[in-house]
Coordinates of C-alpha atoms and ligand atoms in Angstrom, one line a residue:
M1 CA -5.6 -19.5 11.3
K2 CA -5.9 -16.9 14.0
P3 CA -7.8 -13.8 13.2
A4 CA -5.6 -10.7 12.4
K5 CA -4.5 -9.1 15.7
T6 CA -6.3 -5.8 15.9
L7 CA -6.3 -3.8 19.1
A8 CA -10.0 -4.0 19.9
L9 CA -10.6 -0.4 20.8
S10 CA -12.8 2.1 19.1
M11 CA -11.1 5.2 18.0
L12 CA -13.5 7.3 20.1
A13 CA -12.5 5.3 23.2
L14 CA -8.9 5.8 22.3
G15 CA -9.3 9.6 22.3
L16 CA -10.7 9.4 25.8
L17 CA -8.1 7.0 27.1
V18 CA -5.0 8.7 25.9
A19 CA -2.8 9.6 28.8
E20 CA -1.5 13.1 29.4
P21 CA 1.5 13.6 27.1
A22 CA 4.8 13.0 28.7
L23 CA 7.1 16.0 28.1
A24 CA 9.0 14.7 25.1
D25 CA 12.2 16.0 23.7
S26 CA 10.8 19.1 22.1
A27 CA 13.6 19.2 19.5
S28 CA 12.6 15.9 18.0
L29 CA 9.4 14.5 16.5
S30 CA 8.7 10.8 16.1
V31 CA 7.4 9.8 12.7
I32 CA 5.9 6.3 13.0
N33 CA 6.0 4.2 9.8
W34 CA 6.7 0.6 8.6
W35 CA 9.4 1.4 6.1
T36 CA 12.2 -1.0 7.0
A37 CA 13.2 -2.3 3.5
G38 CA 16.5 -0.8 2.1
S39 CA 14.7 1.3 -0.5
E40 CA 12.1 2.5 2.1
A41 CA 14.7 3.5 4.6
K42 CA 16.6 5.4 1.9
A43 CA 13.5 7.2 0.8
M44 CA 12.6 8.1 4.4
N45 CA 16.0 9.5 5.0
V46 CA 15.2 12.2 2.5
L47 CA 12.5 13.4 4.9
V48 CA 14.9 13.3 7.9
Q49 CA 17.5 15.3 6.0
M50 CA 15.1 17.9 4.6
M51 CA 13.6 18.5 8.0
K52 CA 17.0 18.8 9.6
A53 CA 17.8 21.6 7.1
E54 CA 14.6 23.2 8.5
G55 CA 15.9 22.9 12.0
V56 CA 13.5 20.1 13.0
N57 CA 14.9 16.7 14.2
I58 CA 12.8 13.8 13.0
K59 CA 13.0 10.4 14.6
N60 CA 12.4 7.8 11.9
D61 CA 10.3 5.4 14.0
A62 CA 10.2 2.5 11.6
I63 CA 8.4 -0.6 12.9
A64 CA 8.9 -3.8 10.9
G65 CA 6.0 -5.6 9.2
G66 CA 4.9 -5.1 5.6
G67 CA 1.3 -3.6 5.6
G68 CA 1.8 -1.9 8.9
A69 CA -0.4 -4.0 11.3
Q70 CA 2.4 -3.9 13.9
A71 CA 3.1 -0.2 13.4
R72 CA -0.6 0.6 14.0
T73 CA -0.8 -1.5 17.1
I74 CA 2.3 0.1 18.6
L75 CA 1.0 3.6 17.7
K76 CA -2.2 2.9 19.9
T77 CA -0.2 1.5 22.7
R78 CA 2.2 4.4 22.8
L79 CA -0.7 6.9 22.7
M80 CA -2.3 5.2 25.7
E81 CA 1.0 5.6 27.5
G82 CA 1.1 9.3 26.8
E83 CA 3.7 9.1 24.1
I84 CA 2.5 11.5 21.4
P85 CA 4.3 11.1 18.1
G86 CA 4.6 14.0 15.6
A87 CA 3.0 11.9 12.8
A88 CA 2.1 8.4 11.9
Q89 CA 1.6 6.5 8.7
I90 CA -2.2 6.0 8.4
K91 CA -4.0 5.7 5.1
G92 CA -7.3 5.9 3.3
V93 CA -10.6 5.7 5.2
E94 CA -8.9 5.1 8.5
I95 CA -7.9 8.8 8.6
Q96 CA -11.6 9.5 9.3
Q97 CA -11.6 7.2 12.3
W98 CA -8.5 9.0 13.7
G99 CA -10.2 12.3 13.2
K100 CA -12.9 11.2 15.7
T101 CA -10.4 10.8 18.5
G102 CA -9.8 14.6 18.7
L103 CA -6.0 13.9 18.8
L104 CA -5.1 15.2 15.4
A105 CA -3.5 18.5 14.5
N106 CA -5.0 20.8 12.0
V107 CA -2.5 21.3 9.1
D108 CA -4.6 23.6 7.0
A109 CA -1.8 26.1 6.9
A110 CA 0.4 23.6 5.1
A111 CA -2.4 22.7 2.7
K112 CA -2.9 26.4 1.9
A113 CA 0.8 27.0 1.4
G114 CA 1.1 24.1 -1.0
D115 CA -2.3 24.6 -2.7
W116 CA -3.1 21.0 -2.2
D117 CA -6.6 21.2 -3.5
K118 CA -5.3 22.5 -6.8
N119 CA -2.1 20.4 -7.1
I120 CA -3.2 17.1 -5.7
P121 CA -5.9 15.0 -7.5
A122 CA -9.2 15.1 -5.6
E123 CA -9.3 11.3 -5.1
I124 CA -6.2 11.7 -3.0
D125 CA -6.8 15.1 -1.5
N126 CA -10.2 14.2 -0.1
Y127 CA -8.8 11.5 2.1
M128 CA -6.7 14.1 4.0
K129 CA -9.5 16.1 5.5
Y130 CA -11.6 15.4 8.5
R131 CA -14.7 17.6 8.8
G132 CA -13.3 20.1 6.3
N133 CA -9.9 20.5 8.0
Y134 CA -6.6 18.9 6.8
V135 CA -5.3 16.4 9.4
A136 CA -3.1 14.3 7.1
A137 CA -0.7 14.7 4.2
P138 CA 0.1 12.4 1.3
M139 CA 3.7 11.5 0.3
D140 CA 3.4 9.2 -2.6
L141 CA 1.1 7.4 -5.1
H142 CA 1.7 3.7 -5.5
R143 CA 0.1 1.4 -8.1
L144 CA -0.7 -2.1 -7.0
N145 CA -1.5 -3.9 -10.2
W146 CA 2.0 -4.7 -11.5
L147 CA 3.8 -7.9 -12.5
W148 CA 7.6 -7.8 -12.2
Y149 CA 9.7 -10.2 -14.1
N150 CA 13.3 -11.2 -14.8
R151 CA 14.1 -11.0 -18.5
A152 CA 16.8 -13.7 -18.5
V153 CA 14.6 -16.2 -16.7
L154 CA 11.8 -15.6 -19.2
A155 CA 14.2 -16.0 -22.1
K156 CA 15.5 -19.3 -20.7
A157 CA 12.0 -20.6 -20.6
G158 CA 11.4 -19.6 -24.2
I159 CA 9.1 -16.7 -23.4
T160 CA 9.6 -13.8 -25.8
A161 CA 7.2 -11.2 -24.3
P162 CA 5.6 -10.7 -20.8
P163 CA 2.1 -12.1 -20.4
Q164 CA -0.9 -9.9 -21.4
S165 CA -3.7 -12.2 -20.3
W166 CA -4.5 -14.7 -17.6
K167 CA -4.1 -17.5 -20.0
E168 CA -0.7 -16.3 -21.1
L169 CA 0.4 -15.9 -17.5
L170 CA -0.5 -19.5 -16.6
A171 CA 1.2 -20.8 -19.7
D172 CA 4.4 -18.8 -18.8
L173 CA 4.4 -20.0 -15.2
A174 CA 4.3 -23.6 -16.5
K175 CA 7.2 -23.0 -18.9
V176 CA 9.3 -21.5 -16.1
K177 CA 8.5 -24.4 -13.8
A178 CA 9.6 -26.9 -16.5
K179 CA 13.0 -25.2 -16.3
G180 CA 13.3 -25.9 -12.6
I181 CA 13.2 -22.1 -11.7
I182 CA 10.7 -20.6 -9.1
P183 CA 7.8 -19.3 -11.3
M184 CA 6.2 -17.0 -8.8
A185 CA 7.8 -15.4 -5.6
G186 CA 5.2 -14.5 -2.9
G187 CA 2.8 -15.9 -0.4
G188 CA 4.9 -14.9 2.6
N189 CA 2.0 -13.9 4.9
G190 CA -1.6 -12.9 5.0
W191 CA -0.9 -9.3 3.9
M192 CA 1.2 -10.5 1.0
I193 CA -1.4 -13.0 -0.1
A194 CA -4.0 -10.2 0.0
T195 CA -1.7 -7.9 -1.9
E196 CA -1.4 -10.5 -4.7
F197 CA -5.1 -11.1 -4.7
D198 CA -5.8 -7.4 -5.1
P199 CA -5.0 -7.3 -8.9
I200 CA -6.3 -10.9 -9.4
A201 CA -9.7 -9.7 -8.1
L202 CA -9.7 -6.7 -10.3
E203 CA -8.7 -8.7 -13.4
T204 CA -11.5 -11.2 -12.7
G205 CA -14.4 -8.9 -11.8
G206 CA -13.5 -5.5 -13.2
P207 CA -13.6 -2.1 -11.4
A208 CA -17.4 -2.0 -10.8
W209 CA -17.4 -5.4 -9.1
Y210 CA -14.2 -4.5 -7.2
R211 CA -16.0 -1.5 -5.8
E212 CA -19.1 -3.5 -4.9
V213 CA -16.9 -5.9 -2.9
F214 CA -14.2 -3.8 -1.3
V215 CA -15.8 -0.4 -1.1
K216 CA -19.5 -1.1 -0.6
L217 CA -18.9 -4.4 1.1
D218 CA -22.0 -5.9 -0.5
P219 CA -22.4 -9.4 0.8
Q220 CA -23.9 -10.6 -2.5
A221 CA -20.9 -9.4 -4.5
I222 CA -18.6 -11.0 -1.9
N223 CA -20.2 -14.4 -1.9
S224 CA -20.6 -14.6 -5.6
P225 CA -19.5 -16.7 -8.6
T226 CA -17.0 -13.9 -9.5
M227 CA -15.4 -14.2 -6.1
V228 CA -15.2 -18.0 -6.5
K229 CA -13.5 -17.5 -9.9
A230 CA -11.0 -15.0 -8.4
L231 CA -10.2 -17.5 -5.6
E232 CA -9.7 -20.3 -8.1
R233 CA -7.1 -18.0 -9.8
L234 CA -5.4 -17.3 -6.5
R235 CA -5.2 -21.1 -6.1
Q236 CA -3.6 -21.4 -9.5
I237 CA -1.0 -18.8 -8.5
E238 CA -0.4 -20.5 -5.2
A239 CA 0.4 -23.8 -7.1
Y240 CA 3.4 -22.0 -8.8
T241 CA 4.6 -20.4 -5.5
P242 CA 7.0 -22.6 -3.4
K243 CA 5.8 -23.3 0.1
S244 CA 9.3 -22.6 1.3
L245 CA 8.6 -18.9 0.8
A246 CA 6.0 -18.8 3.6
G247 CA 7.3 -16.4 6.2
R248 CA 9.5 -14.5 3.8
T249 CA 9.1 -10.8 3.2
W250 CA 8.1 -9.0 0.0
N251 CA 11.5 -7.5 -0.4
Y252 CA 13.1 -11.0 -0.1
D253 CA 11.0 -12.0 -3.0
T254 CA 12.0 -8.9 -5.0
G255 CA 15.6 -10.0 -4.5
L256 CA 14.8 -13.4 -5.9
V257 CA 13.4 -11.8 -9.1
A258 CA 16.3 -9.3 -9.2
H259 CA 18.9 -12.1 -9.1
G260 CA 17.2 -14.5 -11.5
Q261 CA 16.1 -17.0 -8.9
A262 CA 12.4 -16.5 -9.6
A263 CA 10.6 -15.3 -12.8
F264 CA 7.7 -13.2 -11.5
Q265 CA 6.4 -11.2 -8.5
I266 CA 3.0 -9.7 -8.1
M267 CA 3.5 -6.6 -5.9
G268 CA 2.8 -2.9 -5.7
D269 CA 5.5 -0.6 -7.0
W270 CA 7.3 -0.3 -3.7
A271 CA 9.0 -3.4 -5.3
N272 CA 10.1 -0.9 -8.0
G273 CA 12.0 1.1 -5.4
Q274 CA 13.6 -2.1 -4.0
F275 CA 14.7 -3.3 -7.5
E276 CA 16.4 0.1 -7.9
F277 CA 18.0 -0.3 -4.5
L278 CA 19.4 -3.7 -5.5
G279 CA 20.9 -2.1 -8.6
V280 CA 18.5 -3.3 -11.3
T281 CA 16.3 -0.7 -12.9
P282 CA 12.9 -2.0 -13.8
G283 CA 12.2 -1.3 -17.4
G284 CA 16.0 -1.8 -18.0
P285 CA 17.9 -4.8 -19.4
K286 CA 17.4 -7.2 -16.5
V287 CA 14.0 -6.6 -15.0
G288 CA 10.7 -5.6 -16.6
C289 CA 7.3 -4.4 -15.4
V290 CA 4.0 -5.0 -17.0
A291 CA 0.5 -4.2 -15.8
F292 CA -1.0 -7.2 -14.2
P293 CA -2.5 -9.2 -17.1
G294 CA -6.0 -8.0 -17.9
T295 CA -5.7 -4.7 -15.9
A296 CA -3.6 -2.5 -18.3
K297 CA -6.2 0.2 -18.3
E298 CA -6.8 0.2 -14.5
F299 CA -5.0 1.6 -11.5
I300 CA -5.4 0.2 -8.0
Y301 CA -4.1 3.0 -5.9
N302 CA -2.3 3.1 -2.6
V303 CA -1.4 6.5 -1.1
D304 CA 1.0 6.6 1.8
S305 CA -0.1 9.4 4.0
F306 CA 0.7 10.6 7.5
I307 CA -1.7 11.9 10.2
F308 CA -0.4 14.6 12.5
F309 CA -0.9 14.8 16.3
R310 CA -1.6 17.8 18.4
Q311 CA 1.5 18.8 20.4
H312 CA 1.9 20.3 23.8
N313 CA 3.9 23.5 22.9
P314 CA 3.8 26.0 20.1
A315 CA 7.3 25.1 18.8
Q316 CA 6.2 21.6 18.2
E317 CA 2.9 22.6 16.7
A318 CA 4.8 24.7 14.2
A319 CA 7.2 21.8 13.5
V320 CA 4.3 19.5 12.7
V321 CA 2.9 22.0 10.1
K322 CA 6.4 22.3 8.7
L323 CA 6.5 18.5 8.4
A324 CA 3.2 18.5 6.5
E325 CA 4.5 21.3 4.2
T326 CA 7.8 19.5 3.5
M327 CA 6.1 16.1 2.8
T328 CA 4.1 17.7 0.0
S329 CA 6.7 20.0 -1.4
P330 CA 7.7 19.4 -5.1
K331 CA 11.4 19.0 -4.1
F332 CA 10.7 16.4 -1.4
Q333 CA 8.1 14.4 -3.5
L334 CA 10.5 14.3 -6.4
L335 CA 13.3 12.8 -4.5
F336 CA 11.4 10.6 -2.1
N337 CA 9.3 8.9 -4.8
K338 CA 12.2 8.2 -7.0
Y339 CA 13.6 6.0 -4.2
K340 CA 10.3 4.7 -3.1
G341 CA 9.3 3.4 -6.6
S342 CA 6.1 5.4 -6.6
I343 CA 5.2 8.7 -8.2
P344 CA 4.5 12.1 -6.6
D345 CA 1.0 13.1 -5.6
L346 CA 1.7 16.4 -7.3
M347 CA 0.7 15.8 -10.9
N348 CA 2.5 19.0 -12.1
V349 CA 6.0 17.8 -11.0
S350 CA 8.1 16.5 -14.0
L351 CA 9.3 12.9 -13.6
K352 CA 12.7 13.6 -15.0
G353 CA 15.2 10.9 -14.0
Y354 CA 12.4 8.4 -13.1
N355 CA 12.4 4.9 -14.6
P356 CA 10.1 3.7 -17.4
C357 CA 7.7 1.9 -14.9
Q358 CA 7.2 5.1 -13.0
Q359 CA 6.6 7.1 -16.2
K360 CA 4.0 4.5 -17.2
S361 CA 2.4 4.7 -13.8
R362 CA 1.6 8.4 -14.1
V363 CA 0.2 7.9 -17.7
Q364 CA -2.0 5.1 -16.4
F365 CA -3.2 7.1 -13.4
L366 CA -4.3 10.0 -15.6
E367 CA -6.0 7.7 -18.1
A368 CA -7.7 5.6 -15.4
S369 CA -9.0 8.7 -13.7
K370 CA -10.8 9.7 -16.9
D371 CA -12.1 6.2 -17.5
Q372 CA -13.6 4.9 -14.2
G373 CA -10.5 2.8 -13.9
L374 CA -9.2 4.0 -10.5
V375 CA -9.9 1.8 -7.5
P376 CA -8.7 2.1 -3.9
S377 CA -6.6 -0.9 -2.8
F378 CA -8.4 -3.0 -0.2
S379 CA -5.2 -4.8 0.8
Q380 CA -3.4 -1.6 1.6
N381 CA -6.2 -0.2 3.7
M382 CA -7.4 2.4 1.2
S383 CA -11.0 1.3 1.0
T384 CA -11.5 -0.3 4.4
Y385 CA -9.5 -0.4 7.7
G386 CA -9.1 -2.4 10.9
P387 CA -11.5 -5.3 11.4
T388 CA -12.9 -5.1 7.8
T389 CA -9.5 -5.2 6.1
G390 CA -8.7 -7.9 8.6
A391 CA -11.7 -10.0 7.6
F392 CA -10.6 -10.0 4.0
I393 CA -7.0 -10.8 4.8
D394 CA -7.9 -13.5 7.3
S395 CA -10.2 -15.2 4.7
L396 CA -7.6 -15.1 2.0
D397 CA -4.9 -16.4 4.3
Q398 CA -7.1 -19.2 5.6
F399 CA -8.0 -20.2 2.0
Y400 CA -4.4 -20.0 0.8
T401 CA -2.9 -22.0 3.6
S402 CA -5.5 -24.8 3.7
N403 CA -7.6 -27.0 1.3
E404 CA -10.7 -24.9 1.7
S405 CA -12.8 -24.8 -1.4
P406 CA -13.2 -21.4 -3.2
Q407 CA -17.0 -21.7 -2.6
A408 CA -16.6 -22.2 1.1
A409 CA -14.0 -19.4 1.2
A410 CA -16.3 -16.9 -0.5
A411 CA -19.1 -17.7 1.9
A412 CA -16.8 -17.4 4.9
M413 CA -15.4 -14.1 3.6
A414 CA -18.9 -12.6 3.3
K415 CA -19.7 -13.7 6.9
R416 CA -16.5 -12.3 8.4
V417 CA -17.0 -9.0 6.6
E418 CA -20.6 -8.8 8.1
V419 CA -19.2 -9.5 11.6
A420 CA -16.5 -6.8 11.1
K421 CA -19.1 -4.3 9.9
S422 CA -21.1 -4.8 13.1
Q423 CA -17.9 -4.1 15.2
D424 CA -17.3 -0.8 13.4
Ligands
BGC501 C1 2.9 0.7 2.0 C2 4.1 0.9 1.2 C3 5.2 0.0 1.6 C4 4.7 -1.4 1.6 C5 5.6 -2.5 2.1 C6 2.4 -0.7 2.0 O1 1.3 -0.9 2.7 O2 1.8 1.5 1.5 O3 4.6 2.2 1.3 O4 6.3 0.1 0.9 O5 3.5 -1.5 2.5 O6 6.2 -2.1 3.3

């Protein structure tokens, strides 16, 4: 397996290398993202329309590739060519790296207008600031640790309730297989494998161990019996996932579950939005959602946020602040998140009209926040970024697509992460 393609360039160097901005069409701001699935495009259109009503034209610059690796590479290339976007989808700790480039716009005015520090939970709000100034805005709050299932398929296999434990999950997968139906849809690429591993790791080691591994990057926690156990579990899931799904996208897999061609999918709740887009409401009669077995009290979070770039004229500077303000307005967050499958970052917005899985998501977020049960998703770049996230994804991809033993994979993962840390 080749290592994940990262543009080997420190953020600081990027700031120095960026070419003089070409005089772009001042009436239009590019917003770089990787939302190309039907539900994602529909949600993004809410932003385009609301900004239009404000007199600002947004170019929805969607670059294919779940997880956004391609979008991030294209962003850097464009900057080096002097093409400055209005905003780009960048999440978690990576926002700090972008802050160092000196390219980001200050959107404190939007944060003040929307009272972000009061209305947005601190876990989310803190990511948006670089050296005390707001340089990014959050649009949604996704939960990773979900298991989606097709009710008719489960019934056909004699399963009366969704699995609540690892043991039950394995038993159910075997029952579905015996009926000749795909038990688990997934495994399409490294990012998807890592996304599936995310809740498996949490289930195996619990939140404290998860933080040791994916936040503190402790080599002893990475190369540990707990990691070996988690990898063994990933292997068990792999055995129930057809090889023919390699190369397929997450939304293709969601379609399989929606249409009764597969029983389960492990995926963040952007799948929730895609089920809705396909006309099946999760929590309704056809498709169900349940917390990934063993993680009912926990919440692996993924917040889609956008960084803003300094512009070359006051009109565009103002448009960027307006964009940040709109992204965090109750009206926008309510509509956008309904389509996206996630929940608003604004905890005081009512979830009227949202589906049961979204309602459950907010309850779980609030409970997990009180209970040390919130963890930042490693696979979605919330706890690490660039080479470090790449080191985890490459290790999991290598393991999943070969006969490597869990012991060898855990050791290789710890080594790769050490190398990545030294590149930071
Ligand atoms: C993003 C989601 C998106 C998913 C699939 C994740 O990394 O945070 O917003 O829906 O990728 O494209």
